PDB file of C-alpha atoms in Angstrom:
ATOM      1  CA  MET A1366     103.970 116.550 116.703  1.00  0.00           C
ATOM      2  CA  SER A1367     101.240 116.522 119.343  1.00  0.00           C
ATOM      3  CA  LEU A1368     100.968 119.477 121.638  1.00  0.00           C
ATOM      4  CA  VAL A1369      99.667 119.904 125.166  1.00  0.00           C
ATOM      5  CA  ARG A1370      99.591 123.353 126.706  1.00  0.00           C
ATOM      6  CA  LEU A1371     100.461 123.284 130.396  1.00  0.00           C
ATOM      7  CA  ILE A1372     100.841 126.307 132.686  1.00  0.00           C
ATOM      8  CA  ARG A1373     102.517 126.138 136.043  1.00  0.00           C
ATOM      9  CA  LYS A1374     101.273 128.468 138.760  1.00  0.00           C
ATOM     10  CA  ALA A1375     104.078 130.711 139.965  1.00  0.00           C
ATOM     11  CA  PRO A1376     104.345 132.628 143.259  1.00  0.00           C
ATOM     12  CA  PRO A1377     102.960 136.181 143.281  1.00  0.00           C
ATOM     13  CA  LEU A1378     104.867 138.563 141.011  1.00  0.00           C
ATOM     14  CA  ALA A1379     106.815 135.675 139.510  1.00  0.00           C
ATOM     15  CA  THR A1380     106.863 135.040 135.783  1.00  0.00           C
ATOM     16  CA  VAL A1381     104.614 132.285 134.503  1.00  0.00           C
ATOM     17  CA  ALA A1382     106.388 129.974 132.054  1.00  0.00           C
ATOM     18  CA  THR A1383     104.333 128.282 129.361  1.00  0.00           C
ATOM     19  CA  VAL A1384     105.544 125.231 127.523  1.00  0.00           C
ATOM     20  CA  LEU A1385     103.986 123.164 124.759  1.00  0.00           C
ATOM     21  CA  VAL A1386     104.887 119.496 124.962  1.00  0.00           C
ATOM     22  CA  ALA A1387     104.089 116.309 123.057  1.00  0.00           C
ATOM     23  CA  GLY A1388     102.802 113.050 124.424  1.00  0.00           C
ATOM     24  CA  LEU A1389     101.400 111.501 127.575  1.00  0.00           C
ATOM     25  CA  GLY A1390     103.709 111.771 130.569  1.00  0.00           C
ATOM     26  CA  LEU A1391     106.251 113.891 128.726  1.00  0.00           C
ATOM     27  CA  ALA A1392     105.064 117.286 129.921  1.00  0.00           C
ATOM     28  CA  TRP A1393     107.778 119.513 131.297  1.00  0.00           C
ATOM     29  CA  LEU A1394     106.998 122.527 133.447  1.00  0.00           C
ATOM     30  CA  ALA A1395     109.462 125.386 133.779  1.00  0.00           C
ATOM     31  CA  PRO A1396     110.665 126.237 137.271  1.00  0.00           C
ATOM     32  CA  PRO A1397     109.039 129.186 139.028  1.00  0.00           C
ATOM     33  CA  GLY A1398     110.446 132.476 137.827  1.00  0.00           C
ATOM     34  CA  ALA A1399     111.720 131.138 134.495  1.00  0.00           C
ATOM     35  CA  ALA A1400     111.469 133.705 131.721  1.00  0.00           C
ATOM     36  CA  ARG A1401     109.043 133.010 128.904  1.00  0.00           C
ATOM     37  CA  GLY A1402     111.053 131.615 125.984  1.00  0.00           C
ATOM     38  CA  ALA A1403     114.309 131.395 127.983  1.00  0.00           C
ATOM     39  CA  LEU A1404     116.767 128.587 127.282  1.00  0.00           C
ATOM     40  CA  SER A1405     116.005 127.145 130.704  1.00  0.00           C
ATOM     41  CA  GLN A1406     112.591 126.121 129.380  1.00  0.00           C
ATOM     42  CA  ALA A1407     114.221 123.266 127.489  1.00  0.00           C
ATOM     43  CA  PRO A1408     115.535 120.872 130.178  1.00  0.00           C
ATOM     44  CA  GLY A1409     118.693 118.882 129.654  1.00  0.00           C
ATOM     45  CA  ARG A1410     122.000 119.856 128.094  1.00  0.00           C
ATOM     46  CA  LEU A1411     121.539 122.136 125.093  1.00  0.00           C
ATOM     47  CA  GLU A1412     123.231 120.681 121.998  1.00  0.00           C
ATOM     48  CA  LEU A1413     121.765 122.852 119.228  1.00  0.00           C
ATOM     49  CA  ASP A1414     119.900 126.148 118.899  1.00  0.00           C
ATOM     50  CA  GLN A1415     119.343 127.109 115.253  1.00  0.00           C
ATOM     51  CA  VAL A1416     116.865 129.008 113.080  1.00  0.00           C
ATOM     52  CA  SER A1417     115.851 128.154 109.515  1.00  0.00           C
ATOM     53  CA  LYS A1418     113.374 129.630 107.052  1.00  0.00           C
ATOM     54  CA  PHE A1419     110.713 127.341 108.467  1.00  0.00           C
ATOM     55  CA  SER A1420     111.494 126.876 112.138  1.00  0.00           C
ATOM     56  CA  HIS A1421     113.517 127.641 115.234  1.00  0.00           C
ATOM     57  CA  VAL A1422     114.766 124.363 116.713  1.00  0.00           C
ATOM     58  CA  LYS A1423     116.669 123.229 119.759  1.00  0.00           C
ATOM     59  CA  VAL A1424     118.117 119.848 120.640  1.00  0.00           C
ATOM     60  CA  THR A1425     118.701 118.862 124.244  1.00  0.00           C
ATOM     61  CA  ARG A1426     120.037 115.698 125.837  1.00  0.00           C
ATOM     62  CA  ASP A1427     119.275 114.169 129.225  1.00  0.00           C
ATOM     63  CA  GLY A1428     121.178 110.920 129.653  1.00  0.00           C
ATOM     64  CA  ASP A1429     120.350 108.696 126.691  1.00  0.00           C
ATOM     65  CA  VAL A1430     117.265 110.708 125.741  1.00  0.00           C
ATOM     66  CA  ARG A1431     117.494 113.401 123.077  1.00  0.00           C
ATOM     67  CA  THR A1432     114.675 115.864 122.513  1.00  0.00           C
ATOM     68  CA  LEU A1433     113.963 117.988 119.458  1.00  0.00           C
ATOM     69  CA  TRP A1434     112.159 121.217 120.352  1.00  0.00           C
ATOM     70  CA  PHE A1435     110.335 123.671 118.126  1.00  0.00           C
ATOM     71  CA  VAL A1436     110.420 127.208 119.527  1.00  0.00           C
ATOM     72  CA  ARG A1437     107.440 129.359 118.599  1.00  0.00           C
ATOM     73  CA  ASP A1438     107.619 133.087 117.926  1.00  0.00           C
ATOM     74  CA  SER A1439     105.937 133.577 121.318  1.00  0.00           C
ATOM     75  CA  GLY A1440     108.846 131.803 123.022  1.00  0.00           C
ATOM     76  CA  GLU A1441     106.805 128.673 123.706  1.00  0.00           C
ATOM     77  CA  HIS A1442     108.716 125.407 123.391  1.00  0.00           C
ATOM     78  CA  VAL A1443     107.245 122.355 121.648  1.00  0.00           C
ATOM     79  CA  ILE A1444     108.597 118.823 121.931  1.00  0.00           C
ATOM     80  CA  GLU A1445     108.660 117.600 118.352  1.00  0.00           C
ATOM     81  CA  SER A1446     110.521 114.337 118.976  1.00  0.00           C
ATOM     82  CA  LYS A1447     111.873 112.481 121.978  1.00  0.00           C
ATOM     83  CA  VAL A1448     114.131 109.487 121.373  1.00  0.00           C
ATOM     84  CA  ASP A1449     115.946 107.101 123.703  1.00  0.00           C
ATOM     85  CA  LEU A1450     119.212 106.604 121.809  1.00  0.00           C
ATOM     86  CA  GLY A1451     119.661 103.157 123.329  1.00  0.00           C
ATOM     87  CA  ARG A1452     116.122 102.029 122.425  1.00  0.00           C
ATOM     88  CA  PRO A1453     115.042 104.281 119.563  1.00  0.00           C
ATOM     89  CA  ASP A1454     111.975 102.176 118.709  1.00  0.00           C
ATOM     90  CA  ASP A1455     110.312 102.696 122.111  1.00  0.00           C
ATOM     91  CA  LEU A1456     108.225 105.656 120.818  1.00  0.00           C
ATOM     92  CA  LEU A1457     108.313 107.860 123.904  1.00  0.00           C
ATOM     93  CA  VAL A1458     105.681 110.279 122.583  1.00  0.00           C
ATOM     94  CA  GLU A1459     102.152 108.888 122.806  1.00  0.00           C
ATOM     95  CA  TYR A1460     100.773 109.950 119.442  1.00  0.00           C
ATOM     96  CA  THR A1461     103.565 108.163 117.526  1.00  0.00           C
ATOM     97  CA  ARG A1462     102.405 104.893 119.069  1.00  0.00           C
ATOM     98  CA  PHE A1463      98.852 105.487 117.872  1.00  0.00           C
ATOM     99  CA  MET A1464     100.126 106.265 114.371  1.00  0.00           C
ATOM    100  CA  PHE A1465     101.081 102.607 114.058  1.00  0.00           C
ATOM    101  CA  MET A1466      97.520 101.490 114.671  1.00  0.00           C
ATOM    102  CA  SER A1467      97.760 101.586 110.876  1.00  0.00           C
ATOM    103  CA  TYR A1468      98.954  97.989 111.129  1.00  0.00           C
ATOM    104  CA  ALA A1469      95.518  96.935 112.396  1.00  0.00           C
ATOM    105  CA  PHE A1470      94.105  98.043 109.035  1.00  0.00           C
ATOM    106  CA  ARG A1471      97.051  97.268 106.744  1.00  0.00           C
ATOM    107  CA  PRO A1472      99.149  94.615 108.533  1.00  0.00           C
ATOM    108  CA  GLU A1473     101.736  93.962 105.792  1.00  0.00           C
ATOM    109  CA  PRO A1474     102.672  97.284 104.185  1.00  0.00           C
ATOM    110  CA  GLU A1475     105.324  97.030 101.507  1.00  0.00           C
ATOM    111  CA  ARG A1476     105.810 100.757 100.969  1.00  0.00           C
ATOM    112  CA  VAL A1477     104.910 103.693 103.209  1.00  0.00           C
ATOM    113  CA  LEU A1478     105.261 107.462 103.092  1.00  0.00           C
ATOM    114  CA  ILE A1479     105.835 109.758 106.074  1.00  0.00           C
ATOM    115  CA  VAL A1480     105.050 113.441 105.529  1.00  0.00           C
ATOM    116  CA  GLY A1481     107.059 115.308 108.182  1.00  0.00           C
ATOM    117  CA  LEU A1482     110.310 113.896 109.565  1.00  0.00           C
ATOM    118  CA  GLY A1483     111.039 115.550 112.910  1.00  0.00           C
ATOM    119  CA  GLY A1484     113.544 113.492 114.855  1.00  0.00           C
ATOM    120  CA  GLY A1485     112.593 110.351 112.948  1.00  0.00           C
ATOM    121  CA  ALA A1486     111.187 108.256 115.796  1.00  0.00           C
ATOM    122  CA  MET A1487     108.685 106.643 113.427  1.00  0.00           C
ATOM    123  CA  VAL A1488     111.465 105.788 110.989  1.00  0.00           C
ATOM    124  CA  HIS A1489     113.364 104.036 113.796  1.00  0.00           C
ATOM    125  CA  PHE A1490     110.285 101.938 114.649  1.00  0.00           C
ATOM    126  CA  LEU A1491     109.763 100.881 111.042  1.00  0.00           C
ATOM    127  CA  LYS A1492     113.430 100.019 110.474  1.00  0.00           C
ATOM    128  CA  ILE A1493     113.519  97.794 113.552  1.00  0.00           C
ATOM    129  CA  HIS A1494     110.056  96.194 113.465  1.00  0.00           C
ATOM    130  CA  ASP A1495     109.322  96.062 109.742  1.00  0.00           C
ATOM    131  CA  PRO A1496     112.743  96.171 108.045  1.00  0.00           C
ATOM    132  CA  LYS A1497     111.476  94.938 104.676  1.00  0.00           C
ATOM    133  CA  ALA A1498     109.083  97.851 104.241  1.00  0.00           C
ATOM    134  CA  LYS A1499     110.297 100.613 101.935  1.00  0.00           C
ATOM    135  CA  VAL A1500     110.017 103.943 103.754  1.00  0.00           C
ATOM    136  CA  ASP A1501     109.838 107.258 101.895  1.00  0.00           C
ATOM    137  CA  VAL A1502     109.941 110.476 103.917  1.00  0.00           C
ATOM    138  CA  VAL A1503     109.306 114.024 102.724  1.00  0.00           C
ATOM    139  CA  GLU A1504     110.329 116.975 104.909  1.00  0.00           C
ATOM    140  CA  ILE A1505     110.132 120.603 103.820  1.00  0.00           C
ATOM    141  CA  ASP A1506     112.876 121.953 106.116  1.00  0.00           C
ATOM    142  CA  PRO A1507     116.486 121.029 105.245  1.00  0.00           C
ATOM    143  CA  LEU A1508     117.502 121.915 108.806  1.00  0.00           C
ATOM    144  CA  ILE A1509     115.234 119.195 110.197  1.00  0.00           C
ATOM    145  CA  VAL A1510     116.742 116.653 107.803  1.00  0.00           C
ATOM    146  CA  SER A1511     120.216 117.668 109.019  1.00  0.00           C
ATOM    147  CA  VAL A1512     119.189 117.513 112.684  1.00  0.00           C
ATOM    148  CA  ALA A1513     117.614 114.054 112.252  1.00  0.00           C
ATOM    149  CA  ASP A1514     120.888 112.842 110.719  1.00  0.00           C
ATOM    150  CA  ARG A1515     123.332 114.452 113.160  1.00  0.00           C
ATOM    151  CA  PHE A1516     121.488 113.951 116.432  1.00  0.00           C
ATOM    152  CA  PHE A1517     118.988 111.123 115.938  1.00  0.00           C
ATOM    153  CA  GLY A1518     120.755 108.787 113.504  1.00  0.00           C
ATOM    154  CA  VAL A1519     118.025 109.001 110.856  1.00  0.00           C
ATOM    155  CA  ARG A1520     119.167 109.313 107.249  1.00  0.00           C
ATOM    156  CA  SER A1521     118.653 107.818 103.794  1.00  0.00           C
ATOM    157  CA  GLY A1522     120.026 104.333 103.307  1.00  0.00           C
ATOM    158  CA  GLY A1523     118.788 100.793 102.812  1.00  0.00           C
ATOM    159  CA  GLU A1524     114.999 100.873 102.551  1.00  0.00           C
ATOM    160  CA  VAL A1525     114.761 104.487 103.792  1.00  0.00           C
ATOM    161  CA  SER A1526     114.678 107.449 101.393  1.00  0.00           C
ATOM    162  CA  ILE A1527     114.479 110.968 102.869  1.00  0.00           C
ATOM    163  CA  ASN A1528     113.472 113.759 100.502  1.00  0.00           C
ATOM    164  CA  VAL A1529     113.466 117.530 100.998  1.00  0.00           C
ATOM    165  CA  GLY A1530     110.330 119.180  99.661  1.00  0.00           C
ATOM    166  CA  ASP A1531     106.712 120.150 100.184  1.00  0.00           C
ATOM    167  CA  GLY A1532     104.435 117.242 101.015  1.00  0.00           C
ATOM    168  CA  MET A1533     101.690 118.281  98.619  1.00  0.00           C
ATOM    169  CA  ALA A1534     104.082 118.661  95.680  1.00  0.00           C
ATOM    170  CA  PHE A1535     105.754 115.343  96.504  1.00  0.00           C
ATOM    171  CA  ILE A1536     102.447 113.473  96.545  1.00  0.00           C
ATOM    172  CA  ARG A1537     101.148 115.274  93.456  1.00  0.00           C
ATOM    173  CA  ASP A1538     104.259 114.565  91.390  1.00  0.00           C
ATOM    174  CA  SER A1539     104.992 111.052  92.630  1.00  0.00           C
ATOM    175  CA  ASP A1540     104.110 107.953  90.656  1.00  0.00           C
ATOM    176  CA  ALA A1541     104.607 105.664  93.662  1.00  0.00           C
ATOM    177  CA  SER A1542     101.852 103.602  95.245  1.00  0.00           C
ATOM    178  CA  TYR A1543     101.776 103.508  99.054  1.00  0.00           C
ATOM    179  CA  ASP A1544     100.076 101.059 101.374  1.00  0.00           C
ATOM    180  CA  VAL A1545     100.110 103.623 104.197  1.00  0.00           C
ATOM    181  CA  ILE A1546     100.707 107.384 104.263  1.00  0.00           C
ATOM    182  CA  TYR A1547     101.460 109.024 107.620  1.00  0.00           C
ATOM    183  CA  MET A1548     100.562 112.729 107.838  1.00  0.00           C
ATOM    184  CA  ASP A1549     102.652 114.429 110.539  1.00  0.00           C
ATOM    185  CA  ALA A1550     103.646 117.771 108.986  1.00  0.00           C
ATOM    186  CA  PHE A1551     103.887 120.867 111.196  1.00  0.00           C
ATOM    187  CA  LEU A1552     105.535 124.256 110.748  1.00  0.00           C
ATOM    188  CA  ARG A1553     105.866 127.382 112.843  1.00  0.00           C
ATOM    189  CA  PRO A1554     102.274 128.740 112.991  1.00  0.00           C
ATOM    190  CA  SER A1555     101.780 131.500 110.404  1.00  0.00           C
ATOM    191  CA  GLY A1556      99.271 132.815 107.913  1.00  0.00           C
ATOM    192  CA  GLY A1557      99.774 129.681 105.830  1.00  0.00           C
ATOM    193  CA  THR A1558      99.013 127.251 108.676  1.00  0.00           C
ATOM    194  CA  ASP A1559      96.299 126.603 111.208  1.00  0.00           C
ATOM    195  CA  HIS A1560      96.751 127.532 114.876  1.00  0.00           C
ATOM    196  CA  VAL A1561      98.942 124.517 115.635  1.00  0.00           C
ATOM    197  CA  GLY A1562     101.107 124.755 112.512  1.00  0.00           C
ATOM    198  CA  VAL A1563      99.535 122.350 110.007  1.00  0.00           C
ATOM    199  CA  PRO A1564      99.916 123.810 106.498  1.00  0.00           C
ATOM    200  CA  LEU A1565      96.441 124.747 105.293  1.00  0.00           C
ATOM    201  CA  HIS A1566      96.980 123.193 101.861  1.00  0.00           C
ATOM    202  CA  LEU A1567      97.543 119.798 103.524  1.00  0.00           C
ATOM    203  CA  LYS A1568      94.048 119.668 105.052  1.00  0.00           C
ATOM    204  CA  THR A1569      91.732 120.217 102.087  1.00  0.00           C
ATOM    205  CA  LEU A1570      89.493 117.913 100.078  1.00  0.00           C
ATOM    206  CA  ALA A1571      91.609 118.656  97.001  1.00  0.00           C
ATOM    207  CA  PHE A1572      94.752 117.458  98.776  1.00  0.00           C
ATOM    208  CA  TYR A1573      93.002 114.344 100.072  1.00  0.00           C
ATOM    209  CA  GLU A1574      92.017 113.480  96.504  1.00  0.00           C
ATOM    210  CA  GLN A1575      95.729 113.580  95.609  1.00  0.00           C
ATOM    211  CA  VAL A1576      96.482 111.363  98.616  1.00  0.00           C
ATOM    212  CA  LYS A1577      93.923 108.771  97.500  1.00  0.00           C
ATOM    213  CA  LYS A1578      95.599 108.607  94.097  1.00  0.00           C
ATOM    214  CA  ARG A1579      98.855 107.605  95.790  1.00  0.00           C
ATOM    215  CA  LEU A1580      97.272 104.887  97.944  1.00  0.00           C
ATOM    216  CA  ALA A1581      97.388 101.243  96.932  1.00  0.00           C
ATOM    217  CA  PRO A1582      94.054  99.395  96.880  1.00  0.00           C
ATOM    218  CA  GLU A1583      92.702  99.165 100.430  1.00  0.00           C
ATOM    219  CA  GLY A1584      95.402 101.557 101.592  1.00  0.00           C
ATOM    220  CA  ALA A1585      95.269 103.821 104.633  1.00  0.00           C
ATOM    221  CA  VAL A1586      96.314 107.328 105.572  1.00  0.00           C
ATOM    222  CA  VAL A1587      96.992 108.254 109.197  1.00  0.00           C
ATOM    223  CA  PHE A1588      96.648 111.789 110.556  1.00  0.00           C
ATOM    224  CA  ASN A1589      98.139 113.294 113.703  1.00  0.00           C
ATOM    225  CA  LEU A1590      95.631 115.949 114.816  1.00  0.00           C
ATOM    226  CA  ASN A1591      96.640 118.337 117.581  1.00  0.00           C
ATOM    227  CA  PRO A1592      93.945 119.827 119.816  1.00  0.00           C
ATOM    228  CA  HIS A1593      92.579 123.136 118.533  1.00  0.00           C
ATOM    229  CA  LEU A1594      89.203 124.808 118.149  1.00  0.00           C
ATOM    230  CA  SER A1595      88.536 123.491 114.632  1.00  0.00           C
ATOM    231  CA  VAL A1596      89.755 119.916 115.106  1.00  0.00           C
ATOM    232  CA  GLY A1597      86.158 118.701 114.749  1.00  0.00           C
ATOM    233  CA  GLN A1598      85.972 120.283 111.309  1.00  0.00           C
ATOM    234  CA  ASP A1599      89.287 118.678 110.376  1.00  0.00           C
ATOM    235  CA  ILE A1600      87.846 115.271 111.251  1.00  0.00           C
ATOM    236  CA  GLN A1601      84.670 116.005 109.294  1.00  0.00           C
ATOM    237  CA  THR A1602      86.694 116.929 106.199  1.00  0.00           C
ATOM    238  CA  ILE A1603      88.569 113.624 106.440  1.00  0.00           C
ATOM    239  CA  ARG A1604      85.226 111.802 106.715  1.00  0.00           C
ATOM    240  CA  GLU A1605      84.030 113.527 103.551  1.00  0.00           C
ATOM    241  CA  ALA A1606      87.121 112.414 101.649  1.00  0.00           C
ATOM    242  CA  PHE A1607      87.491 108.753 102.697  1.00  0.00           C
ATOM    243  CA  PRO A1608      84.967 105.903 102.889  1.00  0.00           C
ATOM    244  CA  HIS A1609      86.035 104.575 106.317  1.00  0.00           C
ATOM    245  CA  VAL A1610      87.418 106.740 109.113  1.00  0.00           C
ATOM    246  CA  TYR A1611      88.503 105.625 112.584  1.00  0.00           C
ATOM    247  CA  VAL A1612      89.181 108.235 115.269  1.00  0.00           C
ATOM    248  CA  PHE A1613      91.412 107.373 118.235  1.00  0.00           C
ATOM    249  CA  ARG A1614      91.419 109.815 121.117  1.00  0.00           C
ATOM    250  CA  LEU A1615      94.725 110.156 122.928  1.00  0.00           C
ATOM    251  CA  GLN A1616      94.637 109.589 126.645  1.00  0.00           C
ATOM    252  CA  GLY A1617      96.614 112.545 127.941  1.00  0.00           C
ATOM    253  CA  TYR A1618      94.763 115.392 126.208  1.00  0.00           C
ATOM    254  CA  ASP A1619      92.330 116.218 123.415  1.00  0.00           C
ATOM    255  CA  GLY A1620      94.524 115.216 120.498  1.00  0.00           C
ATOM    256  CA  TYR A1621      93.525 112.551 118.000  1.00  0.00           C
ATOM    257  CA  VAL A1622      95.063 110.073 115.613  1.00  0.00           C
ATOM    258  CA  VAL A1623      92.742 109.389 112.700  1.00  0.00           C
ATOM    259  CA  VAL A1624      93.049 106.400 110.362  1.00  0.00           C
ATOM    260  CA  ALA A1625      91.274 106.758 107.021  1.00  0.00           C
ATOM    261  CA  SER A1626      90.951 103.635 104.875  1.00  0.00           C
ATOM    262  CA  THR A1627      89.957 103.023 101.277  1.00  0.00           C
ATOM    263  CA  ALA A1628      89.083  99.376 101.990  1.00  0.00           C
ATOM    264  CA  GLU A1629      85.813  98.057 100.580  1.00  0.00           C
ATOM    265  CA  LYS A1630      84.536  97.006 103.993  1.00  0.00           C
ATOM    266  CA  ALA A1631      84.704  98.830 107.316  1.00  0.00           C
ATOM    267  CA  MET A1632      86.228  97.116 110.363  1.00  0.00           C
ATOM    268  CA  THR A1633      84.157  96.739 113.512  1.00  0.00           C
ATOM    269  CA  PRO A1634      85.528  97.683 116.945  1.00  0.00           C
ATOM    270  CA  THR A1635      85.755  93.978 117.755  1.00  0.00           C
ATOM    271  CA  GLU A1636      87.793  93.310 114.619  1.00  0.00           C
ATOM    272  CA  ILE A1637      90.080  96.243 115.375  1.00  0.00           C
ATOM    273  CA  SER A1638      90.649  94.978 118.932  1.00  0.00           C
ATOM    274  CA  ALA A1639      91.473  91.492 117.655  1.00  0.00           C
ATOM    275  CA  ALA A1640      93.893  92.925 115.098  1.00  0.00           C
ATOM    276  CA  ALA A1641      95.538  95.020 117.823  1.00  0.00           C
ATOM    277  CA  THR A1642      95.991  91.939 120.003  1.00  0.00           C
ATOM    278  CA  ARG A1643      97.831  90.281 117.126  1.00  0.00           C
ATOM    279  CA  LEU A1644     100.061  93.370 116.867  1.00  0.00           C
ATOM    280  CA  ASP A1645     100.984  93.045 120.550  1.00  0.00           C
ATOM    281  CA  GLN A1646     102.098  89.485 119.889  1.00  0.00           C
ATOM    282  CA  ARG A1647     103.932  90.480 116.718  1.00  0.00           C
ATOM    283  CA  PHE A1648     105.835  93.585 117.824  1.00  0.00           C
ATOM    284  CA  ARG A1649     106.197  92.961 121.579  1.00  0.00           C
ATOM    285  CA  ALA A1650     106.542  96.719 121.962  1.00  0.00           C
ATOM    286  CA  PRO A1651     106.726  98.441 125.385  1.00  0.00           C
ATOM    287  CA  PHE A1652     103.122  99.612 124.910  1.00  0.00           C
ATOM    288  CA  SER A1653      99.815  97.926 124.161  1.00  0.00           C
ATOM    289  CA  PHE A1654      98.088  98.145 120.795  1.00  0.00           C
ATOM    290  CA  ARG A1655      95.029  96.503 122.324  1.00  0.00           C
ATOM    291  CA  LYS A1656      94.711  99.296 124.869  1.00  0.00           C
ATOM    292  CA  MET A1657      95.056 101.825 122.086  1.00  0.00           C
ATOM    293  CA  ALA A1658      92.260 100.086 120.185  1.00  0.00           C
ATOM    294  CA  GLY A1659      90.101 100.748 123.222  1.00  0.00           C
ATOM    295  CA  ARG A1660      90.530 104.483 122.599  1.00  0.00           C
ATOM    296  CA  LEU A1661      88.416 104.273 119.438  1.00  0.00           C
ATOM    297  CA  SER A1662      86.075 107.244 119.573  1.00  0.00           C
ATOM    298  CA  ARG A1663      82.531 107.590 118.264  1.00  0.00           C
ATOM    299  CA  ARG A1664      83.225 111.208 117.341  1.00  0.00           C
TER     300      ARG A1664
END
């Protein structure tokens, strides 16, 4: 879940509404005078407003597009997932597209793990574009699993297995071997998370050692990193844990998707661009992997 903080200037004496949103071009600004945290901050028809032990979520619908919102204690709204029900593999939120740059480094994954379900947009992409891949998902919040099923059509079945539990415990206790692990776990910010909601125990060298044990030879792990003051340190910790790290800077804001590989040999920018071109030909998605390869950062 990638976040961009946007503030709309209101007329004098009017209330300023603040909204956190995910992805390039998906920012929504509340109308002037909207109350901070009011229902009107989530555009579209409200279909669900529910609180669990881990989160306060809303689901709205605007035409064929459903949006899953996380509501912070401050009243700020966060777009966690945005799915076109008619074309669920389109990946409307920018960072989810970059997550699949994994295919440039591991083009034929047989088994993958997603830590953090949300509305399941990534599951939709995998089911449609790589239906033979076995997809395991672990999500700590049972409410999110229910919401993904009821509103976004994402549930266990076929090659997809959705599990309720903590990501660290799942990886520690699993005996599975994964070609790719996607790290996309966020909670309501608290004392046990960083400022954007990533559980602190999922961003340590000790955890990354557990992750490496679950990776197949020459496997990869992909991280969704939201912009915050210590994101540079997060990237440095990943560099300390993995032999090859590739940082892609998102276009719309200061978020990053980081691919860490255990391959014996690093890929050059030219090789990554060539691999991305092959992905454009393979997936024929409504976005360009080659352009995303051009966002490789030297950070």
